[in-house]
Short mmCIF file of C-alpha atoms in Angstrom, two decimals:
data_model
loop_
_atom_site.label_atom_id
_atom_site.label_comp_id
_atom_site.label_asym_id
_atom_site.label_seq_id
_atom_site.Cartn_x
_atom_site.Cartn_y
_atom_site.Cartn_z
CA MET A 1 23.09 11.14 -27.33
CA GLN A 2 23.93 14.85 -27.02
CA ARG A 3 20.26 15.78 -27.36
CA ARG A 4 19.32 13.25 -24.65
CA SER A 5 21.99 14.67 -22.33
CA SER A 6 20.65 18.17 -23.02
CA ARG A 7 17.17 17.17 -22.00
CA ARG A 8 18.53 15.56 -18.86
CA TYR A 9 20.46 18.74 -18.00
CA GLN A 10 17.35 20.86 -18.46
CA SER A 11 15.31 18.43 -16.34
CA LEU A 12 17.97 18.56 -13.66
CA ILE A 13 17.77 22.35 -13.45
CA LEU A 14 13.97 22.24 -13.32
CA LEU A 15 13.96 19.56 -10.61
CA SER A 16 16.51 21.50 -8.57
CA VAL A 17 14.31 24.59 -8.64
CA CYS A 18 10.96 22.92 -8.06
CA ALA A 19 12.03 20.46 -5.39
CA ILE A 20 12.99 23.26 -3.00
CA ALA A 21 10.68 26.08 -4.11
CA ALA A 22 7.54 24.72 -2.47
CA VAL A 23 9.08 25.06 0.99
CA ALA A 24 11.32 28.08 0.46
CA GLY A 25 11.72 31.49 1.89
CA CYS A 26 9.76 33.97 3.92
CA LYS A 27 8.90 37.55 4.55
CA ARG A 28 11.49 39.90 5.97
CA ALA A 29 9.63 41.27 8.97
CA ALA A 30 10.36 41.31 12.66
CA GLU A 31 6.75 41.31 13.80
CA PRO A 32 5.20 37.82 14.07
CA LEU A 33 1.82 37.14 12.54
CA PRO A 34 -1.20 36.84 14.86
CA GLY A 35 -1.36 33.32 16.29
CA ALA A 36 2.29 32.57 15.55
CA ALA A 37 2.68 30.80 18.90
CA THR A 38 -0.20 28.36 18.33
CA GLU A 39 0.49 24.68 17.69
CA PRO A 40 -0.71 24.65 14.05
CA ALA A 41 1.43 27.65 13.11
CA ALA A 42 4.44 26.24 14.95
CA MET A 43 4.00 22.92 13.15
CA VAL A 44 4.42 24.57 9.74
CA ARG A 45 7.60 26.29 10.91
CA GLN A 46 8.89 22.98 12.28
CA LEU A 47 8.50 21.29 8.89
CA ALA A 48 10.23 24.18 7.15
CA GLN A 49 13.10 24.04 9.65
CA LYS A 50 13.63 20.33 8.96
CA LEU A 51 14.03 21.12 5.28
CA HIS A 52 16.27 24.08 6.08
CA ASP A 53 18.51 21.65 7.98
CA ASN A 54 18.40 19.06 5.16
CA ASP A 55 16.88 16.64 7.70
CA LEU A 56 14.67 14.69 5.33
CA VAL A 57 14.09 11.86 7.82
CA GLY A 58 13.05 14.38 10.46
CA TYR A 59 10.72 16.04 7.96
CA ALA A 60 9.08 12.74 7.04
CA ARG A 61 8.62 11.72 10.68
CA ALA A 62 7.11 15.11 11.54
CA ALA A 63 4.87 15.16 8.46
CA VAL A 64 2.77 12.09 9.35
CA PRO A 65 1.76 10.15 12.49
CA PRO A 66 4.10 7.33 13.58
CA SER A 67 1.66 4.64 12.42
CA GLN A 68 1.57 6.15 8.94
CA TYR A 69 5.35 6.46 8.83
CA ALA A 70 5.72 2.75 9.59
CA ALA A 71 3.16 1.83 6.93
CA LEU A 72 4.89 4.04 4.37
CA GLU A 73 8.25 2.51 5.21
CA THR A 74 6.78 -0.95 4.56
CA ALA A 75 5.22 0.23 1.29
CA TRP A 76 8.59 1.61 0.20
CA ALA A 77 10.35 -1.69 0.96
CA GLN A 78 7.72 -3.56 -1.07
CA GLY A 79 8.21 -1.22 -4.02
CA HIS A 80 4.72 0.31 -3.86
CA SER A 81 5.58 3.82 -2.63
CA ARG A 82 8.30 6.46 -2.76
CA TRP A 83 6.69 8.90 -0.35
CA PRO A 84 7.82 11.56 0.62
CA LEU A 85 9.73 11.91 -2.66
CA THR A 86 6.35 11.88 -4.41
CA GLU A 87 5.68 15.31 -2.90
CA LEU A 88 8.34 16.71 -5.25
CA PRO A 89 7.61 17.84 -8.81
CA LEU A 90 9.09 15.38 -11.34
CA ASP A 91 9.51 12.82 -8.56
CA ASP A 92 9.38 9.97 -11.07
CA LYS A 93 12.44 11.43 -12.79
CA LEU A 94 14.58 11.58 -9.65
CA PRO A 95 16.09 8.05 -9.84
CA ALA A 96 17.05 8.58 -13.49
CA LEU A 97 18.57 11.98 -12.73
CA LEU A 98 20.59 10.54 -9.86
CA GLY A 99 21.72 7.79 -12.20
CA THR A 100 22.71 10.30 -14.88
CA LEU A 101 24.70 12.35 -12.38
CA SER A 102 26.35 9.26 -10.90
CA GLU A 103 27.44 7.52 -14.08
CA LYS A 104 31.04 7.51 -15.25
CA GLY A 105 31.91 10.55 -17.33
CA ALA A 106 28.78 12.45 -16.27
CA GLU A 107 30.68 15.72 -15.85
CA GLN A 108 31.94 15.71 -19.43
CA LYS A 109 28.57 14.71 -20.89
CA LEU A 110 26.68 17.40 -18.98
CA GLN A 111 29.25 20.05 -19.83
CA ARG A 112 28.93 19.19 -23.52
CA ALA A 113 25.15 19.44 -23.20
CA PHE A 114 25.49 22.81 -21.48
CA ARG A 115 27.74 24.18 -24.21
CA ALA A 116 25.31 23.03 -26.87
CA GLN A 117 22.20 24.42 -25.22
CA PHE A 118 23.09 27.29 -22.88
CA GLU A 119 26.59 28.72 -23.28
CA GLY A 120 26.44 32.19 -24.82
CA GLN A 121 22.65 32.00 -25.06
CA ALA A 122 21.73 34.44 -22.27
CA ALA A 123 19.03 36.17 -24.29
CA SER A 124 17.47 32.89 -25.38
CA VAL A 125 17.51 31.56 -21.82
CA ARG A 126 15.80 34.72 -20.55
CA GLN A 127 13.14 34.45 -23.24
CA ALA A 128 12.59 30.77 -22.46
CA ALA A 129 12.19 31.54 -18.75
CA HIS A 130 9.69 34.27 -19.58
CA SER A 131 7.69 32.01 -21.90
CA LEU A 132 7.69 29.11 -19.45
CA GLY A 133 6.48 31.44 -16.73
CA LEU A 134 3.56 32.61 -18.86
CA PHE A 135 2.69 29.05 -19.84
CA GLY A 136 2.91 27.87 -16.22
CA VAL A 137 0.60 30.59 -14.97
CA GLN A 138 -1.94 29.88 -17.71
CA TYR A 139 -1.84 26.14 -17.02
CA ILE A 140 -2.25 26.50 -13.26
CA THR A 141 -5.01 29.07 -13.67
CA HIS A 142 -7.14 27.02 -16.07
CA GLN A 143 -6.08 23.38 -15.72
CA GLY A 144 -4.79 20.90 -13.18
CA ASP A 145 -6.40 19.42 -10.09
CA TYR A 146 -5.85 22.29 -7.65
CA THR A 147 -7.91 23.99 -4.99
CA ALA A 148 -8.45 27.74 -5.21
CA SER A 149 -5.79 28.42 -2.56
CA GLU A 150 -3.34 26.06 -4.29
CA ARG A 151 -3.85 27.80 -7.61
CA GLU A 152 -3.18 31.16 -6.01
CA HIS A 153 -0.05 29.82 -4.30
CA TYR A 154 1.38 28.08 -7.37
CA VAL A 155 0.79 31.14 -9.57
CA GLN A 156 2.85 33.17 -7.10
CA LEU A 157 5.59 30.51 -7.14
CA VAL A 158 5.79 30.30 -10.93
CA THR A 159 5.80 34.08 -11.30
CA ALA A 160 8.62 34.46 -8.78
CA LEU A 161 10.70 31.64 -10.28
CA SER A 162 10.22 32.93 -13.81
CA GLY A 163 11.47 36.33 -12.74
CA TRP A 164 14.45 34.77 -11.00
CA ALA A 165 15.36 32.59 -13.99
CA GLN A 166 15.27 35.59 -16.32
CA ALA A 167 17.83 37.38 -14.16
CA ALA A 168 19.96 34.38 -13.08
CA PRO A 169 23.30 33.70 -14.83
CA LEU A 170 22.14 30.33 -16.13
CA SER A 171 24.33 30.61 -19.24
CA ASP A 172 27.54 31.25 -17.29
CA ALA A 173 29.95 28.50 -18.39
CA LYS A 174 32.33 28.79 -15.43
CA LEU A 175 29.48 28.62 -12.94
CA ALA A 176 27.90 25.68 -14.75
CA ARG A 177 31.18 23.75 -14.73
CA ALA A 178 31.58 24.22 -10.96
CA ASN A 179 27.97 23.30 -10.22
CA ILE A 180 28.01 20.20 -12.42
CA ALA A 181 31.02 19.00 -10.44
CA LEU A 182 29.19 19.64 -7.17
CA LEU A 183 26.05 17.81 -8.26
CA THR A 184 27.80 14.77 -9.69
CA THR A 185 29.92 14.38 -6.56
CA ALA A 186 26.88 14.71 -4.30
CA ALA A 187 24.84 12.26 -6.38
CA ARG A 188 27.56 9.61 -6.29
CA ALA A 189 27.87 10.01 -2.54
CA THR A 190 24.24 8.93 -2.10
CA GLY A 191 24.84 5.54 -3.74
CA LEU A 192 21.27 5.83 -5.05
CA ASP A 193 21.60 5.62 -8.81
CA SER A 194 18.33 3.81 -9.57
CA ASP A 195 14.90 3.03 -8.20
CA GLN A 196 16.16 -0.43 -7.26
CA ALA A 197 18.88 1.18 -5.15
CA LEU A 198 16.28 3.30 -3.40
CA GLN A 199 14.19 0.23 -2.62
CA GLN A 200 17.13 -1.77 -1.34
CA ALA A 201 18.25 1.06 0.93
CA GLY A 202 14.78 1.53 2.37
CA MET A 203 12.90 4.74 3.05
CA THR A 204 14.75 5.98 6.13
CA ALA A 205 18.24 5.21 4.84
CA SER A 206 17.44 6.71 1.43
CA LEU A 207 16.25 9.94 3.01
CA GLN A 208 19.36 10.06 5.17
CA ARG A 209 21.57 9.75 2.09
CA LEU A 210 19.56 12.31 0.13
CA GLY A 211 19.85 14.96 2.85
CA PRO A 212 23.37 16.09 1.86
CA PHE A 213 22.33 16.00 -1.80
CA ALA A 214 19.46 18.39 -0.99
CA GLY A 215 21.98 20.66 0.69
CA THR A 216 24.11 20.66 -2.46
CA LEU A 217 21.08 21.54 -4.58
CA LYS A 218 20.41 24.54 -2.38
CA LYS A 219 24.07 25.58 -2.64
CA VAL A 220 23.85 25.39 -6.43
CA LEU A 221 20.67 27.46 -6.48
CA ALA A 222 22.26 30.02 -4.17
CA SER A 223 25.11 30.43 -6.66
CA TYR A 224 22.45 31.52 -9.16
CA GLY A 225 20.88 33.97 -6.74
CA LEU A 226 18.14 31.82 -5.22
CA THR A 227 19.09 31.80 -1.52
CA LEU A 228 16.56 29.54 0.14
CA ASP A 229 17.95 28.84 3.59
CA GLU A 230 18.05 32.51 4.51
CA SER A 231 14.46 32.89 3.35
CA VAL A 232 13.24 29.84 5.27
CA ALA A 233 14.87 31.14 8.43
CA LYS A 234 12.73 34.30 8.18
CA MET A 235 9.44 32.58 7.39
CA ARG A 236 6.36 33.83 9.22
CA THR A 237 3.30 31.77 10.10
CA GLY A 238 0.12 32.70 11.93
CA LEU A 239 -3.24 31.21 12.78
CA VAL A 240 -6.22 32.19 10.64
CA SER A 241 -8.74 29.85 12.28
CA GLU A 242 -9.00 26.75 14.44
CA ASN A 243 -12.16 24.69 14.75
CA GLY A 244 -11.87 21.36 16.55
CA ASP A 245 -9.40 19.24 14.61
CA GLN A 246 -9.28 21.64 11.65
CA ALA A 247 -7.06 24.71 11.32
CA ILE A 248 -5.98 27.23 8.71
CA VAL A 249 -2.48 28.69 8.92
CA ARG A 250 -1.21 31.73 7.08
CA VAL A 251 2.31 31.47 5.67
CA GLN A 252 4.33 34.40 4.35
CA TYR A 253 7.71 34.12 2.68
CA ALA A 254 9.85 35.74 0.04
CA LEU A 255 10.94 33.76 -2.99
CA ALA A 256 13.44 35.30 -5.39
CA GLY A 257 12.64 38.75 -4.07
CA LYS A 258 8.88 38.29 -4.43
CA ASP A 259 6.53 38.15 -1.45
CA VAL A 260 4.35 35.06 -1.33
CA ASP A 261 1.31 34.83 0.93
CA VAL A 262 -0.63 31.57 1.23
CA GLN A 263 -3.06 29.81 3.55
CA VAL A 264 -2.68 26.08 4.27
CA ALA A 265 -5.06 23.63 5.91
CA LEU A 266 -4.00 21.47 8.86
CA VAL A 267 -5.65 18.49 10.55
CA ARG A 268 -5.14 17.20 14.07
CA ARG A 269 -4.65 13.44 14.23
CA GLU A 270 -3.47 11.35 17.17
CA GLY A 271 -3.00 14.53 19.18
CA HIS A 272 -0.72 16.34 16.73
CA TRP A 273 -1.18 18.76 13.82
CA TYR A 274 -0.28 17.83 10.24
CA LEU A 275 -0.68 19.40 6.82
CA ALA A 276 -4.02 18.18 5.50
CA ARG A 277 -2.78 17.66 1.94
CA THR A 278 0.23 15.66 3.11
CA LEU A 279 -1.95 13.43 5.27
CA ALA A 280 -4.36 12.84 2.39
CA GLU A 281 -1.52 11.95 0.03
CA ALA A 282 0.03 9.62 2.61
CA ASP A 283 -3.33 7.93 3.25
CA GLN A 284 -3.78 7.42 -0.48
CA ALA A 285 -0.25 6.03 -0.88
CA ILE A 286 -0.77 3.57 1.97
CA ALA A 287 -4.14 2.40 0.65
CA ALA A 288 -2.74 1.92 -2.86
CA ALA A 289 0.29 0.05 -1.53
CA GLN A 290 -1.81 -2.27 0.60
CA ALA A 291 -4.13 -3.00 -2.32
CA ALA A 292 -1.17 -3.72 -4.59
CA GLN A 293 0.45 -6.02 -2.05
CA GLN A 294 -2.83 -7.86 -1.47
CA ALA A 295 -3.22 -8.39 -5.22
CA ILE A 296 0.31 -9.80 -5.41
CA GLU A 297 -0.30 -12.18 -2.53
CA GLN A 298 -3.60 -13.34 -4.02
CA ALA A 299 -1.93 -13.95 -7.37
CA GLN A 300 0.84 -15.92 -5.69
CA GLU A 301 -1.67 -18.03 -3.79
CA GLN A 302 -3.68 -18.70 -6.95
CA ALA A 303 -0.51 -19.69 -8.77
CA ARG A 304 0.32 -22.11 -5.96
CA LEU A 305 -3.15 -23.66 -6.11
CA ASP A 306 -3.00 -23.93 -9.91
CA ALA A 307 0.39 -25.62 -9.71
CA ALA A 308 -0.88 -28.08 -7.11
CA ALA A 309 -3.93 -28.90 -9.21
CA ALA A 310 -1.80 -29.50 -12.26
CA GLU A 311 0.44 -32.05 -10.53
CA PRO A 312 -0.27 -35.70 -11.60
CA ALA A 313 -1.87 -37.86 -8.92
CA SER A 314 0.49 -40.12 -7.00
CA PRO A 315 -0.06 -43.90 -7.46
CA ALA A 316 -0.57 -44.15 -3.71
CA ASP A 317 -3.60 -41.89 -4.03
CA GLY A 318 -5.55 -44.36 -6.24
CA PRO A 319 -8.01 -47.02 -4.93
CA ASP A 320 -6.13 -49.92 -6.57
CA HIS A 321 -2.56 -48.99 -5.70
CA ALA A 322 -0.08 -51.81 -5.54
CA GLY A 323 0.09 -53.79 -2.33
CA SER A 324 -3.53 -53.17 -1.32
CA THR A 325 -5.57 -56.09 -0.04
CA ALA A 326 -9.31 -56.50 0.05
CA LYS A 327 -10.98 -57.35 3.32
CA PRO A 328 -13.70 -60.00 3.30
#
């Protein structure tokens, strides 16, 4: 049981870092990038601001067209999608982690796991962070389904986070005790301790409840030296190119003291600009959900037909049922 709790604690730390890192921080510079005032560049800043404000519903509504949002909300209610949570690393672990944090006695269990795995192990934690960083860079460079620009971006992210983790006081017992209390309280406040709870609440309500939890995660990370909101507020975006309904936006930000520079693709749909990768993932989620729902409905209809065919014929259906008379 202690080993399982340890793994959960480690997964919790990793999720906390990764869930925010992809949208964090930006370059400390007063001068805007060329094309900063264009619609595509402004759209990227708008999405980042929604996350800065812990407005997960606002982020989701801004990330896809209204028709897609409605379809994704339906897919969530049917149990076929958890977008936009699927944009997070380890998204499939989120319900279990919320459940672990919400359960009775979670503080004591996680504190025991911390003492067993981290307390007084500063050197080991630094070495682990260094090794994980090297492994992550090698994996992203040579494996995974990434575009060239994504590989470049993710290598920068992993390098920055590895450096941060090596310097962060992750083995500080007093800090861990305070942060465990914060996370368990925030998790319980969501009322979302399982995937079933997420489905029952629905997409919009779930995102509303998870907003304060996201804010607590950022507060915890800030206590370890990863101050994300300040970085997001100073993010810079500019336009690299725009051709019809296609655009490339340059994004600069600082993560854990490291400058990150990346280019992202945008697509214009229904008169507004959206991140191309997000649209593609949403389209895929909707198509998969619709196919799954259609398969369920077809199976239900077939089961109904099979049940009807298996029913014995009523006596009234036969040619010689009682009470019939022959006409001359």
